[in-house]
Tab-separated table of C-alpha atoms in Angstrom:
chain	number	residue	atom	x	y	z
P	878	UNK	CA	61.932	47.142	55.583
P	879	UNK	CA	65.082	47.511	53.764
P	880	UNK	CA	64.710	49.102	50.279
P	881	UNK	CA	67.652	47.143	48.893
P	882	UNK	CA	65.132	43.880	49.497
P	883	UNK	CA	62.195	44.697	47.912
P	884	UNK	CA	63.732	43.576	44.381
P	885	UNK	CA	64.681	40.339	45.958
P	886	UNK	CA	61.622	39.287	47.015
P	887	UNK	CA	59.578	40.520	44.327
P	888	UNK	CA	62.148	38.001	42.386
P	889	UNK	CA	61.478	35.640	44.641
P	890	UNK	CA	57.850	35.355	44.332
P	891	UNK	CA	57.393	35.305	40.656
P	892	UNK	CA	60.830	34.520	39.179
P	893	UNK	CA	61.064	36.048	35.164
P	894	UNK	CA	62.278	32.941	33.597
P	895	UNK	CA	59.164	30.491	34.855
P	896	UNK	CA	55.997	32.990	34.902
P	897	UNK	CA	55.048	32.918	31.579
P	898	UNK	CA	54.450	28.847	31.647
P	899	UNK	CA	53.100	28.674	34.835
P	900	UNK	CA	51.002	31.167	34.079
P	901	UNK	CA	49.384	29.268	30.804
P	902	UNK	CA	49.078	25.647	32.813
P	903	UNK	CA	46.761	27.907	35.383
P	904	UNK	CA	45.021	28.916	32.605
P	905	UNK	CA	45.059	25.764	31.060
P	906	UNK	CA	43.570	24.278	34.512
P	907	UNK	CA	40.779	26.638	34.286
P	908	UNK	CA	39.848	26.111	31.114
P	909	UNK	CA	39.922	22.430	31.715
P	910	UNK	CA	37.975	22.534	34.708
P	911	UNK	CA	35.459	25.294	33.295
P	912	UNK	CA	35.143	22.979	30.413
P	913	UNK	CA	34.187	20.001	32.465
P	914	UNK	CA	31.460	21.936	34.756
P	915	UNK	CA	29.836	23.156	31.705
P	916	UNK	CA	29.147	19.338	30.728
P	917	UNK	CA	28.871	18.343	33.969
P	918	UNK	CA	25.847	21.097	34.312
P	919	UNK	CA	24.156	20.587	30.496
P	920	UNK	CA	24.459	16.843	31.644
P	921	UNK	CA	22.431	17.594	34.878
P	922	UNK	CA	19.972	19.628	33.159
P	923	UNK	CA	19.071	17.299	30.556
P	924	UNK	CA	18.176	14.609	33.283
P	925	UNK	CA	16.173	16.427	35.292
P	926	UNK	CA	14.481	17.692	31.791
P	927	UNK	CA	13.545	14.417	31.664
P	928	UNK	CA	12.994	13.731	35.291
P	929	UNK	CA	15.481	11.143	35.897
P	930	UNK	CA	17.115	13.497	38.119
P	931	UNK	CA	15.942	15.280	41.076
P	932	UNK	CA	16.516	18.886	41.237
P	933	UNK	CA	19.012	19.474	44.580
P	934	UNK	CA	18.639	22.059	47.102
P	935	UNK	CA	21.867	23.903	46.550
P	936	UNK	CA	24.472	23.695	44.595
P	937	UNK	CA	26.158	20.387	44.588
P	938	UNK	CA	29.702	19.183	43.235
P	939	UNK	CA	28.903	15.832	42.314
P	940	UNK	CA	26.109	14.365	40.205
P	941	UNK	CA	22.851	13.262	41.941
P	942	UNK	CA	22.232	10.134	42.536
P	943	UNK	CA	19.038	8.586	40.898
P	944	UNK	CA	16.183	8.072	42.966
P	945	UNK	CA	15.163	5.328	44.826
P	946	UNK	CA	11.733	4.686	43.084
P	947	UNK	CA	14.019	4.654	40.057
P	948	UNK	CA	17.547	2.826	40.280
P	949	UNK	CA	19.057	1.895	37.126
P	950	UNK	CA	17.972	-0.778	35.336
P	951	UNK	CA	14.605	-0.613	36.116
P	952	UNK	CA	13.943	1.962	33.128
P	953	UNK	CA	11.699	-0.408	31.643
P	954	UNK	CA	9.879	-1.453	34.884
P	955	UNK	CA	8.543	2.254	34.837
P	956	UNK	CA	8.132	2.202	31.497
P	957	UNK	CA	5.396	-0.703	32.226
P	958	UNK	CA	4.173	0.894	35.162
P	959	UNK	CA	3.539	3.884	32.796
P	960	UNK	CA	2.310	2.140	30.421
P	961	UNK	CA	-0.021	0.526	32.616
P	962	UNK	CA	-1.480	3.874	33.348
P	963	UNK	CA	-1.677	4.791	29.413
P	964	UNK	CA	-3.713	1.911	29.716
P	965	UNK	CA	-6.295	3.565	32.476
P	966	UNK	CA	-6.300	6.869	31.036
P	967	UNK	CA	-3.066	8.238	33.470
P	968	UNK	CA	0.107	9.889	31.577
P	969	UNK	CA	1.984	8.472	29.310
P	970	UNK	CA	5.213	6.882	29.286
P	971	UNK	CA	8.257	9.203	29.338
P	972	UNK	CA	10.002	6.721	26.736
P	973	UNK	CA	6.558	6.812	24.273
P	974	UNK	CA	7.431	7.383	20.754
P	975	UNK	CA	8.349	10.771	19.826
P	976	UNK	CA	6.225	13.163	17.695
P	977	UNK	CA	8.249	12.567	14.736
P	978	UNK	CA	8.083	8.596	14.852
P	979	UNK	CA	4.098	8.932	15.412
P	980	UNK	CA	4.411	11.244	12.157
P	981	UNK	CA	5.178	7.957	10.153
P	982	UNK	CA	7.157	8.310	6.843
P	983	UNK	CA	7.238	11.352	4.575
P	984	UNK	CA	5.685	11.204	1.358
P	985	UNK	CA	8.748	10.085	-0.808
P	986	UNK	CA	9.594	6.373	1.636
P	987	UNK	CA	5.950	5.578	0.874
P	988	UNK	CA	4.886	3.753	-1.911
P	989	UNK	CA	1.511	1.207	-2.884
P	990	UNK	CA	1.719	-1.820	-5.072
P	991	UNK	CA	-0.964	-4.299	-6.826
P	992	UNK	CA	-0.110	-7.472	-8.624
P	993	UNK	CA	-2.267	-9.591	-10.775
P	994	UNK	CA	-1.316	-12.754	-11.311
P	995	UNK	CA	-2.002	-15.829	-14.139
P	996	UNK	CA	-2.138	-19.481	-13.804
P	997	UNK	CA	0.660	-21.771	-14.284
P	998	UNK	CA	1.399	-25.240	-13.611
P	999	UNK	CA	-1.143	-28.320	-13.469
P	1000	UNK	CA	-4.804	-26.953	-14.020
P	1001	UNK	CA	-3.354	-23.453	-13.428
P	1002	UNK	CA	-3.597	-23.551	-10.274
P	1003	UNK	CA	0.000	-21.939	-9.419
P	1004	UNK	CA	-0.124	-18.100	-9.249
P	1005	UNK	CA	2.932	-16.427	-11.375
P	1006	UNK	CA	3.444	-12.455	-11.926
P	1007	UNK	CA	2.140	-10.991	-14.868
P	1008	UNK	CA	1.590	-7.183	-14.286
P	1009	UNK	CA	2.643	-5.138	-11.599
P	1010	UNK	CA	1.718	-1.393	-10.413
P	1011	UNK	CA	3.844	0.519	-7.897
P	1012	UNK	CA	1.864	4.257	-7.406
P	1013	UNK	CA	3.482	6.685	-5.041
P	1014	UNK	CA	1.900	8.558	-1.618
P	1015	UNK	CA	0.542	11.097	-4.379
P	1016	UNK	CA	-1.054	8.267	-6.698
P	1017	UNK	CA	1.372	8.777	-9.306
P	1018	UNK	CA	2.239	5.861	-11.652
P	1019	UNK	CA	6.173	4.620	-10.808
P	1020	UNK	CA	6.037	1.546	-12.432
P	1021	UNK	CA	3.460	-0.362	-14.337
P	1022	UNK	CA	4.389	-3.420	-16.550
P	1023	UNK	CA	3.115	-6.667	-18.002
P	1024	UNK	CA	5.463	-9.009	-16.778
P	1025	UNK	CA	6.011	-12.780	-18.410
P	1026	UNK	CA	5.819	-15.558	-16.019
P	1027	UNK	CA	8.431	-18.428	-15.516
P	1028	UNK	CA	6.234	-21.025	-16.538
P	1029	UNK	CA	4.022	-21.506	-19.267
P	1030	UNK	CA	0.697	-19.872	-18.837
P	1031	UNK	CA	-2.136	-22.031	-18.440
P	1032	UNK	CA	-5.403	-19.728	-17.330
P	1033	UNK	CA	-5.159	-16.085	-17.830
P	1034	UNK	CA	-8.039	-15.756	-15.796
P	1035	UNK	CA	-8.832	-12.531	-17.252
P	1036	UNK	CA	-11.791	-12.335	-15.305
P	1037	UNK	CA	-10.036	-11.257	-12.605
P	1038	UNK	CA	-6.732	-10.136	-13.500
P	1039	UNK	CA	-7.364	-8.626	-16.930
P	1040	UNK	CA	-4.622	-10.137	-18.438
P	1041	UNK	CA	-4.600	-11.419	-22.183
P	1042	UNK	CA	-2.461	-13.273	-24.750
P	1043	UNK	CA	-2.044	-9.847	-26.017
P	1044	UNK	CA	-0.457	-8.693	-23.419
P	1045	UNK	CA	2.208	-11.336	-23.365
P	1046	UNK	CA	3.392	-9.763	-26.739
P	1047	UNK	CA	5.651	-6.862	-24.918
P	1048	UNK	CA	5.931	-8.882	-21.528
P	1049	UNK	CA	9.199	-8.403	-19.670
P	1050	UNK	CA	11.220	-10.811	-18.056
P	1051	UNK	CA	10.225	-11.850	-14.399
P	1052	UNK	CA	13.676	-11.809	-13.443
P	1053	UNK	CA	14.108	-8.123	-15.023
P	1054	UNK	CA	10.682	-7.032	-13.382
P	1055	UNK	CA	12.062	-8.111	-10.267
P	1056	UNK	CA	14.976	-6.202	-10.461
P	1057	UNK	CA	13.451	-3.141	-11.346
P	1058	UNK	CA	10.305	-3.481	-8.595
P	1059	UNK	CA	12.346	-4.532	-5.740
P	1060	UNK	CA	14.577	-1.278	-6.410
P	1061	UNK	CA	11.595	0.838	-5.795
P	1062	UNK	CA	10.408	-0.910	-2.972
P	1063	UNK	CA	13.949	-0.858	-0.690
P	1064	UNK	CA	13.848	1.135	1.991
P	1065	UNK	CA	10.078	2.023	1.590
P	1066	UNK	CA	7.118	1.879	3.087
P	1067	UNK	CA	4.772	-0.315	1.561
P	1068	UNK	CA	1.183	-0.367	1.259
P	1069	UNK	CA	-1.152	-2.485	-0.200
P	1070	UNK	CA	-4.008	-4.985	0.267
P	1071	UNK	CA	-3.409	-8.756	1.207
P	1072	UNK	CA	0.035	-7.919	1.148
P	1073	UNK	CA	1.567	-11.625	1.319
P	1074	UNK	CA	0.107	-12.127	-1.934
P	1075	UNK	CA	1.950	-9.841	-3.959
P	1076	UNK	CA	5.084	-10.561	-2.298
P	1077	UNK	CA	4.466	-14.318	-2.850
P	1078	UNK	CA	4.301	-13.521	-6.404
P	1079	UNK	CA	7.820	-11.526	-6.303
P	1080	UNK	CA	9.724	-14.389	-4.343
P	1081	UNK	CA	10.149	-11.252	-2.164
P	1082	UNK	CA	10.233	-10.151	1.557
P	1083	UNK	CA	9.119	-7.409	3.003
P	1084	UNK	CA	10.373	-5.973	6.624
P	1085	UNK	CA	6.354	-6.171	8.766
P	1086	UNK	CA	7.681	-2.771	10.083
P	1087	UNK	CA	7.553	-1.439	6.606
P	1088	UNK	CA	4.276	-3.142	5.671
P	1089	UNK	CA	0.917	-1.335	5.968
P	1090	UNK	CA	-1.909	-4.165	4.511
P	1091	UNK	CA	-4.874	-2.118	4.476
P	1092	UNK	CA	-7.147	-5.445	5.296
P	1093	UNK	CA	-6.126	-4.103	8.784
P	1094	UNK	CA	-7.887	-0.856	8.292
P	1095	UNK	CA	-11.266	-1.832	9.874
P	1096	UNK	CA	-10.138	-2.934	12.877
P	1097	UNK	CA	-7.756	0.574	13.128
P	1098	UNK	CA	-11.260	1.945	12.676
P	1099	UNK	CA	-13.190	0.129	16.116
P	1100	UNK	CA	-15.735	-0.822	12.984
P	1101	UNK	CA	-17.516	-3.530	14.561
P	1102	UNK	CA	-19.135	-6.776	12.200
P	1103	UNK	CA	-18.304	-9.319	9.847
P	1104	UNK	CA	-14.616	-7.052	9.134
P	1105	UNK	CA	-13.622	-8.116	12.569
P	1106	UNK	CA	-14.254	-11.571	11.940
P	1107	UNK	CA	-13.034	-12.202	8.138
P	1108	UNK	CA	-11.298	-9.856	5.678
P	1109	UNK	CA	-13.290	-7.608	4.003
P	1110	UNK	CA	-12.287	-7.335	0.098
P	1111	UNK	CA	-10.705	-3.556	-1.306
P	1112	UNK	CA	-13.986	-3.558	-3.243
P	1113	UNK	CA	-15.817	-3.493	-0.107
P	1114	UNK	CA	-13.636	-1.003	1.761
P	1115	UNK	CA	-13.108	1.440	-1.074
P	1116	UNK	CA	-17.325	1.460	-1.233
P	1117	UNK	CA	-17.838	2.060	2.546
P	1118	UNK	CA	-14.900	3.786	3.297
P	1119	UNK	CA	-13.910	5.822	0.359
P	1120	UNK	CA	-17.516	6.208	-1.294
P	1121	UNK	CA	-16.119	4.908	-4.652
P	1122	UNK	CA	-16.310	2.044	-7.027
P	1123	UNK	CA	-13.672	0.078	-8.136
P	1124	UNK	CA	-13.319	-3.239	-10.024
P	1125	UNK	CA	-16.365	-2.680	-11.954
P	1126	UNK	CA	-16.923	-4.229	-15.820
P	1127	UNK	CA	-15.749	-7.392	-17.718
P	1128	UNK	CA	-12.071	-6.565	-18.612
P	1129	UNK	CA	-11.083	-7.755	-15.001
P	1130	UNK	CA	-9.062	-5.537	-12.370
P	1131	UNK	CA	-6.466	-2.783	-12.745
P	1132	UNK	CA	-3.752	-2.917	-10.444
P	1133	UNK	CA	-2.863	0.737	-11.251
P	1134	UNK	CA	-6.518	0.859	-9.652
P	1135	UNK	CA	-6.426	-1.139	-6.676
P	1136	UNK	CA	-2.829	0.023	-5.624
P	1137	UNK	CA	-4.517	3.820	-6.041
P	1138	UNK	CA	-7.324	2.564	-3.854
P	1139	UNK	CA	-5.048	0.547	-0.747
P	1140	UNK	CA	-3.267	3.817	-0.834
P	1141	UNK	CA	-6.134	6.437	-0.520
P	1142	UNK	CA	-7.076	4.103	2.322
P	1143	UNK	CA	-3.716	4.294	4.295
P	1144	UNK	CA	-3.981	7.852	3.925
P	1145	UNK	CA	-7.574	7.491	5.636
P	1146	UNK	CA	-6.322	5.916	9.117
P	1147	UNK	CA	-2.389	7.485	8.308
P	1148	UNK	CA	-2.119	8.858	11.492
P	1149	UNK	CA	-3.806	6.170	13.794
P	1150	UNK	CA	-2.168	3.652	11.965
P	1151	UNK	CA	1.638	5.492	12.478
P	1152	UNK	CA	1.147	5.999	16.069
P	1153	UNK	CA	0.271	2.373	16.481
P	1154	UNK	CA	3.262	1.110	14.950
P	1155	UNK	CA	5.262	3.352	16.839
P	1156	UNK	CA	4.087	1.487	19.769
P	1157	UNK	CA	5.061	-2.029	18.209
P	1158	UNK	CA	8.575	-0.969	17.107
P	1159	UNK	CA	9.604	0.322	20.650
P	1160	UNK	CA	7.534	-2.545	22.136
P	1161	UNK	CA	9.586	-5.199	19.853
P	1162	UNK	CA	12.930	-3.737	17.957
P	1163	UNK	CA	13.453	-7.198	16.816
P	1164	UNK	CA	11.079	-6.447	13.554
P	1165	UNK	CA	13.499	-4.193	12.403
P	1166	UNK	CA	14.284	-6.459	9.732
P	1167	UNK	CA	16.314	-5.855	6.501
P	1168	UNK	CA	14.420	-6.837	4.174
P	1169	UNK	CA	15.100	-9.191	1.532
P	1170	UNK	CA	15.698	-6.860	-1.625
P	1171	UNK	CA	19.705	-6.700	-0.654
P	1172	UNK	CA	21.674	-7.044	-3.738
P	1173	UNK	CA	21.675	-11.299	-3.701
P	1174	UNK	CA	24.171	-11.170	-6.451
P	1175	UNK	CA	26.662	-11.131	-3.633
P	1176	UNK	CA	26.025	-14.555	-2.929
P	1177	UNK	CA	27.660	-15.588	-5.641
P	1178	UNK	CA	31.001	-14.385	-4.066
P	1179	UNK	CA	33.718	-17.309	-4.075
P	1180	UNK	CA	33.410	-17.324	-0.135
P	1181	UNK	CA	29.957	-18.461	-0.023
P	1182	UNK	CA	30.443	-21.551	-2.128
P	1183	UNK	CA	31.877	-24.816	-0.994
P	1184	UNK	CA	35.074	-25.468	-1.748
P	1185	UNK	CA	35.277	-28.432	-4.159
P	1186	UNK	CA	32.735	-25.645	-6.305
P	1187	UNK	CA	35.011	-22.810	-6.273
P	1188	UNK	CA	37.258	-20.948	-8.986
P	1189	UNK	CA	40.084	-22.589	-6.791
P	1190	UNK	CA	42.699	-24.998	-9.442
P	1191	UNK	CA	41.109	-27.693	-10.456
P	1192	UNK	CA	40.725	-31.293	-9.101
P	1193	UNK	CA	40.781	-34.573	-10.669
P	1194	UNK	CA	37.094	-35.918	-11.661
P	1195	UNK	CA	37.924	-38.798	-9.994
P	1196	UNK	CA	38.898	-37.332	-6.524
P	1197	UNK	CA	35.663	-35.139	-7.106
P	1198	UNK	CA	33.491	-38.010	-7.389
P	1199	UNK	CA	35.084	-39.683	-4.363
P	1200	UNK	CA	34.243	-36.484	-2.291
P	1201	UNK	CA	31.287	-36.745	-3.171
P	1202	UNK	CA	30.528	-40.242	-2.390
């Protein structure tokens, strides 16, 4: 070879001007590429983790296809089959709840409440607020206050709810107490016993996945007897179960008491209780309700009043009247 053309081709090959940028799009290639296998691997791993993907015999370069005793789509076909087997003692379901689900709340989204309640109305037969207890997972107090009903009171019935005329002196407001409970109950899980009750009394609802109504804790027991049949009163339960007495003497109930009590029971079946509603709310999402303690103050936003009612400029009487014949 000529010496003179060495230069020349050397030139050739990898001209000066161009090799630095065609060198970094290489690069840039690789990375891209590299980049792209590496999720294209953790991707592959993580299904056959969870053993929707075969492992393959060699290395492939395109993802596996999913097997043919599970196409897509039919994810919750083998979750039934599996469940099915749950059912006969075989494994569970690969989409069961997780640990942390069956766990159920921490400490601090779990709160118990007792109401007692007066009579209003004719013969006092309509139930109204008067005192309210809200204890924490702990049994600390958060909240107890006599609470002054809409409607005149008619029967204290003190015998039960321990409420007085006294008591009525430093009442609150329902509409403040309602305020102030339903802030402590949003977002928490509630316990307490014949649940419907107390929230009857509040002009509240609760979301049922966020309800725990411990009239449910025989049957989360297998106790067989009259509990499976009717409900069984917290007296009862807190004497069989818990080995104490409650609701004893003539000055009626406490509700600082009973919500104590419904929540020493919870803790009693906590974790059977958790893992069963684990169950429902991957069973049936649609529970997942909000729950009615959103700030309803919003509803008296111009946009969710008629028209002829709104802050708009006003209208004759006489074309109001027409509208509204």
């Amino acid at each position: 070879m000529v010496p003179g053309e060495a230069p020349e081709s050397a030139q050739c090959l990898c001209p000066w001007p161009t090799s630095p940028s065609a060198k970094d799009a290489l690069r840039r290639r690789q990375k891209r590429k590299s980049r792209q296998h590496q999720r294209f691997m953790a991707r592959k791993a993580l299904l056959q983790e969870q053993g929707l993907q075969r492992a393959p015999p060699g290395p492939a370069s395109s993802p596996a296809p999913v097997p043919a005793e599970a196409p897509p789509g039919t994810e919750a076909a083998s979750c039934g089959r599996q469940r099915a087997r749950d059912e006969s003692g075989g494994a569970p379901c690969s989409r069961k709840p997780t640990p942390q689900e069956c766990a159920g709340p921490s400490p601090s989204k779990c709160v118990a409440i007792d109401c007692e309640m007066v009579g209003t109305g004719p013969r006092g037969r309509v139930s109204e607020l008067a005192r309210c207890s809200v204890v924490s997972y702990h049994g600390d107090v958060l909240y107890d206050k006599y609470i002054r009903p809409e409607m005149p009171i008619v029967d204290y019935r003190t015998r039960w709810s321990g409420i007085t005329r006294q008591h009525m002196r430093t009442a609150i407001p329902f509409q403040v107490a309602q305020r102030e409970i339903l802030k402590l109950l949003k977002g928490k899980v509630v316990v307490g016993h014949a649940l419907h009750n107390d929230f009857g009394a509040l002009k509240y609802v609760h979301p049922r996945s966020q309800t725990r109504d411990t009239t449910c804790v025989p049957s989360l027991l297998s106790q067989p007897g009259p509990h499976s049949r009717t409900r069984v009163s917290l007296k009862d339960l807190a004497l069989q179960l818990l080995h104490k007495k409650i609701q004893v003497g003539r000055h009626g109930h406490s509700s600082v008491e009973d919500a104590m009590t419904a929540m020493e029971l919870y803790r009693l079946v906590e974790a059977q209780w958790e893992q069963q509603e684990a169950g429902r709310r991957h069973a049936h999402p649609e529970d997942r309700a909000p729950d009615s303690s959103t700030n309803m103050e919003q509803y008296m936003e111009d946009q969710y009043w008629p028209e002829d009612l709104g802050p708009g400029p006003s209208k004759g009487k006489g074309e109001t009247q027409g509208r509204r014949v």
